[in-house]
Amino acid sequence: MATVWLARDLRHDREVALKIIRPELAGAIGVDRFLREIQLTARLQHPNVVPLVDSGVLTAPDGAALPWYAMPYLEGESLRARLDRERQLPLEDALRITDAVAAALEAAHAVQVVHRDIKPENVLLAAGHVYVVDFGIAKALIDTGGERITSTGLSIGTPAYMSPEQAAGDPVDGRSDQYSLATVLYEMLTGDVPFAASTAQAIIARRLAEPARPLRPVRPTVPEPLERAVLTALERTPADRFPSVAAFVTALRTAGTPTRRDRGRRVLVALGALVLVGALAVALPRVVTPRKGVGTVSRDSVAVALYQRGMQGLAKRTEEGARDALASFEGAIARDSSWGAAWAGLAQTYQQAVNRRFVFSGLDADSVLRLAVAAIDRAVVLDGHNAQVLFAQAMLARLVDPTNLTPVLKTLQQAVALDPRSSPIWLRLGVTLFDLGRRDEALRAWHRAIAIDPTHPEAIAFLALGFMWARQYDSAAFWSDSAIVVNPNYLLARSTEGFVQVERGNIQRAAAAFQAVRRLSAGVEEPNALAGAALVAARAGRPEEAARLMARVESLMASYVPVPAHNAVYNAEAYAALGDTARAVAWLARYAPREDQHFQVHLRCDPSLDPIAGAASFQALLMTPRPGPRGC
């Protein structure tokens, strides 16, 4: 970020540390923005905060304006230097350093300043004292915008210590600094960070997909209450952490050796647990599941397991997964026909089959739709205030009338109010919001879905699509890669990567992505995979290969009447890349209803349709004008 110089303040005859911002970064941030942040954070006065003694701008020989700021020079070392030398610190030292850093953070948070870059390099140890440096510098970077910083070849923050919400680009508060401080403490105790990997992208992906590893297997002398406090501060969702850094430190201070009274309480808890285990050992195999708005109701454990398997099958978005879901939900209902959520899952399975042209033995499309309506009606009668029932009702309403999403949005909002911890509901709420043109709200909903369940590949893939539609391809690539890390065999993740890499001009990676899609595809997805491969071939300057692939697509599509929306779009995009506007528009015109609001999102937002966007025949298909080069 900067070059650091030992300098002498001539006016006050003292040594200072002088930081001069690198030219490329200064150009990206802007001198005025940088100095404004420096002035705000210079007001911080605390014994554990290294104060700013001066700041300004110097002119480089080439005329570039370079911001600088000066701090008192401290004889000592950074926490990073000590960790490099000792790897693991004594427990007392680690807690003392954490306590001091926390005190500095509390003072900053009291005046609404969030550090955003707590790491061992920014913690200085001098003469037995602990100092924190560089308050406000990360905020100046972040406010600049990721795209501009990325263009300099630098990165914002330090991935190993960055909170999930900061990595996701969400708003941050003091709980983000709490997460970073807990990461530093974790490293002081174990010698490693909670999430280590060879690349920044892999670190962030692991943080999304995995919980933090316990400390005690690495260092058994860490007290259990201390381990619990650190892991609580490392929770992925800010609401699950301590409410403040002060509360985190309080938990650390009380996490030492348990008192005699505490030990006695533990014995009583253990005895209670033994009684509970004994009761469960002789009970029937039933579990308690929440029922929104009603309290709890006892459910057959086998039925619950079948229900969970059905939801996993649905999430695959494949014909095989849908068949497994169908059998699972039917099995759950056979064991407990009064369970509204199981009927709702059955309705979702039928709805997915209609939407994606999956074939169930002995059932045609009209029969499947009627079965979906019957199942959701039964679910509503049994448990109309259950979030999952409302969710399935909204999805079916979307299928019945994709041209009017107002009732769908209302029902999803009711569902998420009943169950704000449901990642699938937040995902579909985001899709609906994007279809309605409310992009920023949609992105926040997808971020929320991922914060709740960082292993939800569909939510991650849709976030990648959202950034692709906004023409923010670097962010889109990050999230598509993350979806693949979470589930390498997830078809939507692979196809999203293909489309994103095509727009980034990375033809080799795009081709590999669509080859993976072809290996994973069956049924209606197979022509989509071929159309994606044709798009890549056309963009790579191989029109003959693209034409051969599209001839195969045309043959396969003969059995799909009416044409599914995504097939129409992907075929059009391949022909658009070949310069065949007539065929591209003809494929789009084959889909009905044209007013389908998600279909219209693809028309307005898909960058692969840019080559035909100016054609009058294409414009005639649009319900609202296509946005400019910045995308949706």
CSV table of C-alpha atoms in Angstrom, one decimal, residues 311-551:
chain,number,residue,atom,x,y,z
A,311,MET,CA,-34.9,-31.1,-0.2
A,312,GLN,CA,-31.4,-32.2,-1.2
A,313,GLY,CA,-32.7,-33.8,-4.3
A,314,LEU,CA,-34.6,-30.7,-5.3
A,315,ALA,CA,-31.5,-28.6,-4.8
A,316,LYS,CA,-29.6,-30.6,-7.5
A,317,ARG,CA,-32.0,-29.1,-10.2
A,318,THR,CA,-31.5,-32.4,-12.2
A,319,GLU,CA,-34.0,-35.0,-13.4
A,320,GLU,CA,-32.4,-37.7,-11.2
A,321,GLY,CA,-32.5,-35.4,-8.2
A,322,ALA,CA,-36.2,-34.6,-8.8
A,323,ARG,CA,-37.1,-38.3,-9.0
A,324,ASP,CA,-35.3,-38.9,-5.7
A,325,ALA,CA,-37.1,-36.0,-4.2
A,326,LEU,CA,-40.4,-37.3,-5.4
A,327,ALA,CA,-39.9,-40.7,-3.8
A,328,SER,CA,-38.6,-39.1,-0.6
A,329,PHE,CA,-41.5,-36.7,-0.1
A,330,GLU,CA,-44.0,-39.4,-0.9
A,331,GLY,CA,-42.3,-41.6,1.7
A,332,ALA,CA,-42.4,-38.8,4.3
A,333,ILE,CA,-46.1,-38.3,3.6
A,334,ALA,CA,-46.8,-42.0,3.9
A,335,ARG,CA,-45.4,-41.9,7.4
A,336,ASP,CA,-47.0,-38.6,8.4
A,337,SER,CA,-49.8,-37.4,6.1
A,338,SER,CA,-50.5,-34.4,8.4
A,339,TRP,CA,-47.1,-32.7,7.7
A,340,GLY,CA,-47.7,-29.6,5.6
A,341,ALA,CA,-44.1,-29.0,4.8
A,342,ALA,CA,-43.8,-32.5,3.3
A,343,TRP,CA,-46.8,-31.8,1.0
A,344,ALA,CA,-45.1,-28.5,0.1
A,345,GLY,CA,-41.9,-30.3,-0.8
A,346,LEU,CA,-44.0,-32.6,-3.1
A,347,ALA,CA,-45.5,-29.6,-4.7
A,348,GLN,CA,-42.1,-28.1,-5.3
A,349,THR,CA,-40.9,-31.3,-6.9
A,350,TYR,CA,-43.9,-31.3,-9.4
A,351,GLN,CA,-43.3,-27.6,-10.0
A,352,GLN,CA,-39.6,-28.2,-10.9
A,353,ALA,CA,-40.6,-31.1,-13.2
A,354,VAL,CA,-42.9,-28.8,-15.1
A,355,ASN,CA,-40.5,-26.0,-15.3
A,356,ARG,CA,-37.5,-28.1,-16.4
A,357,ARG,CA,-39.4,-30.7,-18.5
A,358,PHE,CA,-38.5,-33.6,-16.3
A,359,VAL,CA,-40.4,-36.8,-17.1
A,360,PHE,CA,-42.0,-38.9,-14.4
A,361,SER,CA,-43.2,-42.3,-15.4
A,362,GLY,CA,-46.9,-42.3,-16.4
A,363,LEU,CA,-47.4,-38.6,-16.0
A,364,ASP,CA,-47.7,-35.9,-18.7
A,365,ALA,CA,-46.9,-32.2,-18.1
A,366,ASP,CA,-50.6,-31.2,-17.5
A,367,SER,CA,-51.0,-34.0,-14.9
A,368,VAL,CA,-47.9,-33.0,-13.1
A,369,LEU,CA,-49.1,-29.4,-12.8
A,370,ARG,CA,-52.5,-30.5,-11.5
A,371,LEU,CA,-50.7,-32.7,-8.9
A,372,ALA,CA,-48.6,-29.7,-7.9
A,373,VAL,CA,-51.7,-27.6,-7.3
A,374,ALA,CA,-53.4,-30.4,-5.3
A,375,ALA,CA,-50.3,-30.9,-3.2
A,376,ILE,CA,-49.9,-27.2,-2.3
A,377,ASP,CA,-53.6,-26.9,-1.6
A,378,ARG,CA,-53.3,-29.8,0.9
A,379,ALA,CA,-50.2,-28.2,2.5
A,380,VAL,CA,-52.0,-24.8,3.0
A,381,VAL,CA,-55.0,-26.6,4.6
A,382,LEU,CA,-52.6,-28.4,7.0
A,383,ASP,CA,-50.3,-25.6,7.8
A,384,GLY,CA,-50.9,-22.4,6.0
A,385,HIS,CA,-48.7,-20.3,8.3
A,386,ASN,CA,-45.6,-22.5,7.7
A,387,ALA,CA,-42.8,-20.7,6.0
A,388,GLN,CA,-41.9,-23.6,3.7
A,389,VAL,CA,-45.6,-24.0,2.7
A,390,LEU,CA,-45.8,-20.3,1.8
A,391,PHE,CA,-42.5,-20.6,-0.1
A,392,ALA,CA,-43.8,-23.6,-2.2
A,393,GLN,CA,-47.1,-21.6,-2.8
A,394,ALA,CA,-45.1,-18.7,-4.1
A,395,MET,CA,-43.0,-20.9,-6.4
A,396,LEU,CA,-46.2,-22.5,-7.8
A,397,ALA,CA,-47.8,-19.1,-8.3
A,398,ARG,CA,-44.8,-18.1,-10.3
A,399,LEU,CA,-45.1,-21.1,-12.5
A,400,VAL,CA,-48.8,-20.6,-13.1
A,401,ASP,CA,-48.4,-16.9,-14.0
A,402,PRO,CA,-44.8,-15.7,-14.6
A,403,THR,CA,-46.0,-12.4,-16.0
A,404,ASN,CA,-47.2,-11.0,-12.6
A,405,LEU,CA,-44.8,-11.4,-9.7
A,406,THR,CA,-46.5,-9.1,-7.2
A,407,PRO,CA,-48.3,-11.9,-5.4
A,408,VAL,CA,-45.2,-14.0,-5.5
A,409,LEU,CA,-43.2,-11.3,-3.9
A,410,LYS,CA,-45.8,-10.7,-1.2
A,411,THR,CA,-45.9,-14.4,-0.3
A,412,LEU,CA,-42.1,-14.7,-0.2
A,413,GLN,CA,-41.9,-11.7,2.1
A,414,GLN,CA,-44.4,-13.4,4.4
A,415,ALA,CA,-42.4,-16.6,4.3
A,416,VAL,CA,-39.1,-14.9,5.1
A,417,ALA,CA,-40.7,-13.0,8.0
A,418,LEU,CA,-41.8,-16.3,9.4
A,419,ASP,CA,-38.4,-18.0,8.8
A,420,PRO,CA,-35.6,-15.4,8.4
A,421,ARG,CA,-33.0,-18.2,8.6
A,422,SER,CA,-34.1,-20.0,5.4
A,423,SER,CA,-31.4,-19.7,2.7
A,424,PRO,CA,-33.7,-21.0,-0.1
A,425,ILE,CA,-36.4,-18.4,0.7
A,426,TRP,CA,-33.9,-15.6,0.6
A,427,LEU,CA,-32.5,-17.0,-2.7
A,428,ARG,CA,-36.0,-17.0,-4.4
A,429,LEU,CA,-36.8,-13.6,-2.9
A,430,GLY,CA,-33.6,-12.3,-4.6
A,431,VAL,CA,-34.6,-13.8,-7.9
A,432,THR,CA,-38.0,-12.3,-7.7
A,433,LEU,CA,-36.6,-8.8,-6.8
A,434,PHE,CA,-34.2,-8.9,-9.7
A,435,ASP,CA,-37.0,-9.9,-12.1
A,436,LEU,CA,-38.9,-6.8,-10.8
A,437,GLY,CA,-35.9,-4.6,-11.6
A,438,ARG,CA,-34.8,-4.2,-7.9
A,439,ARG,CA,-31.2,-5.2,-8.4
A,440,ASP,CA,-29.6,-3.9,-5.2
A,441,GLU,CA,-32.2,-5.5,-3.1
A,442,ALA,CA,-31.8,-8.7,-5.0
A,443,LEU,CA,-28.0,-8.7,-4.4
A,444,ARG,CA,-28.6,-8.1,-0.7
A,445,ALA,CA,-31.0,-11.0,-0.5
A,446,TRP,CA,-28.5,-13.4,-2.2
A,447,HIS,CA,-25.8,-12.2,0.2
A,448,ARG,CA,-28.2,-12.9,3.1
A,449,ALA,CA,-28.8,-16.4,1.7
A,450,ILE,CA,-25.1,-17.1,1.5
A,451,ALA,CA,-24.5,-15.7,5.0
A,452,ILE,CA,-27.1,-18.1,6.4
A,453,ASP,CA,-25.8,-21.1,4.4
A,454,PRO,CA,-22.4,-20.6,2.9
A,455,THR,CA,-22.7,-24.1,1.3
A,456,HIS,CA,-25.7,-23.1,-0.8
A,457,PRO,CA,-24.4,-23.3,-4.4
A,458,GLU,CA,-27.5,-22.1,-6.1
A,459,ALA,CA,-27.5,-18.8,-4.0
A,460,ILE,CA,-23.8,-18.3,-4.8
A,461,ALA,CA,-24.3,-19.0,-8.5
A,462,PHE,CA,-27.2,-16.5,-8.6
A,463,LEU,CA,-25.0,-13.9,-7.0
A,464,ALA,CA,-22.5,-14.6,-9.8
A,465,LEU,CA,-25.3,-14.1,-12.4
A,466,GLY,CA,-26.4,-10.9,-10.7
A,467,PHE,CA,-22.9,-9.4,-11.0
A,468,MET,CA,-22.6,-10.7,-14.6
A,469,TRP,CA,-25.9,-9.0,-15.5
A,470,ALA,CA,-24.5,-5.8,-14.0
A,471,ARG,CA,-21.3,-6.3,-16.2
A,472,GLN,CA,-19.1,-6.6,-13.1
A,473,TYR,CA,-17.3,-9.6,-14.4
A,474,ASP,CA,-14.5,-9.8,-11.8
A,475,SER,CA,-17.0,-10.1,-9.0
A,476,ALA,CA,-19.1,-12.5,-11.1
A,477,ALA,CA,-16.0,-14.7,-11.6
A,478,PHE,CA,-15.2,-14.7,-7.9
A,479,TRP,CA,-18.7,-16.0,-7.0
A,480,SER,CA,-19.0,-18.5,-9.8
A,481,ASP,CA,-15.6,-19.9,-8.7
A,482,SER,CA,-16.9,-20.0,-5.1
A,483,ALA,CA,-20.0,-22.0,-6.2
A,484,ILE,CA,-17.8,-24.6,-7.9
A,485,VAL,CA,-15.6,-24.8,-4.8
A,486,VAL,CA,-18.7,-25.5,-2.7
A,487,ASN,CA,-20.1,-28.1,-5.1
A,488,PRO,CA,-17.9,-29.0,-8.1
A,489,ASN,CA,-20.7,-31.1,-9.6
A,490,TYR,CA,-23.4,-28.4,-9.5
A,491,LEU,CA,-24.5,-27.8,-13.1
A,492,LEU,CA,-25.7,-24.2,-12.6
A,493,ALA,CA,-22.3,-23.3,-11.1
A,494,ARG,CA,-20.4,-24.7,-14.1
A,495,SER,CA,-22.7,-23.1,-16.7
A,496,THR,CA,-22.5,-19.7,-14.9
A,497,GLU,CA,-18.7,-20.0,-15.0
A,498,GLY,CA,-18.9,-20.6,-18.7
A,499,PHE,CA,-20.9,-17.5,-19.4
A,500,VAL,CA,-18.8,-15.3,-17.1
A,501,GLN,CA,-15.5,-16.5,-18.6
A,502,VAL,CA,-16.8,-15.9,-22.1
A,503,GLU,CA,-17.5,-12.3,-21.3
A,504,ARG,CA,-14.0,-12.0,-19.7
A,505,GLY,CA,-12.5,-13.2,-22.9
A,506,ASN,CA,-11.1,-16.3,-21.2
A,507,ILE,CA,-12.1,-18.7,-24.0
A,508,GLN,CA,-10.1,-21.7,-22.6
A,509,ARG,CA,-11.7,-21.6,-19.2
A,510,ALA,CA,-15.2,-21.0,-20.8
A,511,ALA,CA,-14.7,-24.0,-23.0
A,512,ALA,CA,-13.7,-26.2,-20.1
A,513,ALA,CA,-16.7,-25.0,-18.1
A,514,PHE,CA,-19.2,-26.0,-20.8
A,515,GLN,CA,-17.4,-29.3,-21.3
A,516,ALA,CA,-18.1,-30.0,-17.6
A,517,VAL,CA,-21.7,-28.9,-18.2
A,518,ARG,CA,-22.0,-31.4,-21.0
A,519,ARG,CA,-20.7,-34.2,-18.8
A,520,LEU,CA,-23.2,-33.3,-16.1
A,521,SER,CA,-26.2,-32.8,-18.4
A,522,ALA,CA,-29.1,-35.0,-19.3
A,523,GLY,CA,-32.5,-34.3,-20.8
A,524,VAL,CA,-33.4,-30.7,-21.5
A,525,GLU,CA,-30.0,-29.6,-20.1
A,526,GLU,CA,-28.1,-31.3,-22.9
A,527,PRO,CA,-29.0,-28.9,-25.7
A,528,ASN,CA,-28.3,-26.0,-23.3
A,529,ALA,CA,-24.8,-27.4,-22.8
A,530,LEU,CA,-24.2,-27.8,-26.5
A,531,ALA,CA,-25.5,-24.2,-27.1
A,532,GLY,CA,-23.0,-22.9,-24.5
A,533,ALA,CA,-20.2,-24.8,-26.3
A,534,ALA,CA,-21.3,-23.3,-29.6
A,535,LEU,CA,-21.2,-19.8,-28.1
A,536,VAL,CA,-17.6,-20.4,-27.0
A,537,ALA,CA,-16.6,-21.8,-30.4
A,538,ALA,CA,-18.2,-18.8,-32.2
A,539,ARG,CA,-16.5,-16.3,-29.9
A,540,ALA,CA,-13.2,-18.2,-30.5
A,541,GLY,CA,-13.5,-17.7,-34.3
A,542,ARG,CA,-14.5,-21.3,-35.1
A,543,PRO,CA,-17.9,-20.7,-36.8
A,544,GLU,CA,-17.9,-24.2,-38.5
A,545,GLU,CA,-17.6,-25.9,-35.2
A,546,ALA,CA,-20.3,-23.7,-33.7
A,547,ALA,CA,-22.6,-24.4,-36.6
A,548,ARG,CA,-22.2,-28.2,-36.2
A,549,LEU,CA,-23.0,-27.9,-32.5
A,550,MET,CA,-26.1,-25.9,-33.2
A,551,ALA,CA,-27.3,-28.4,-35.8
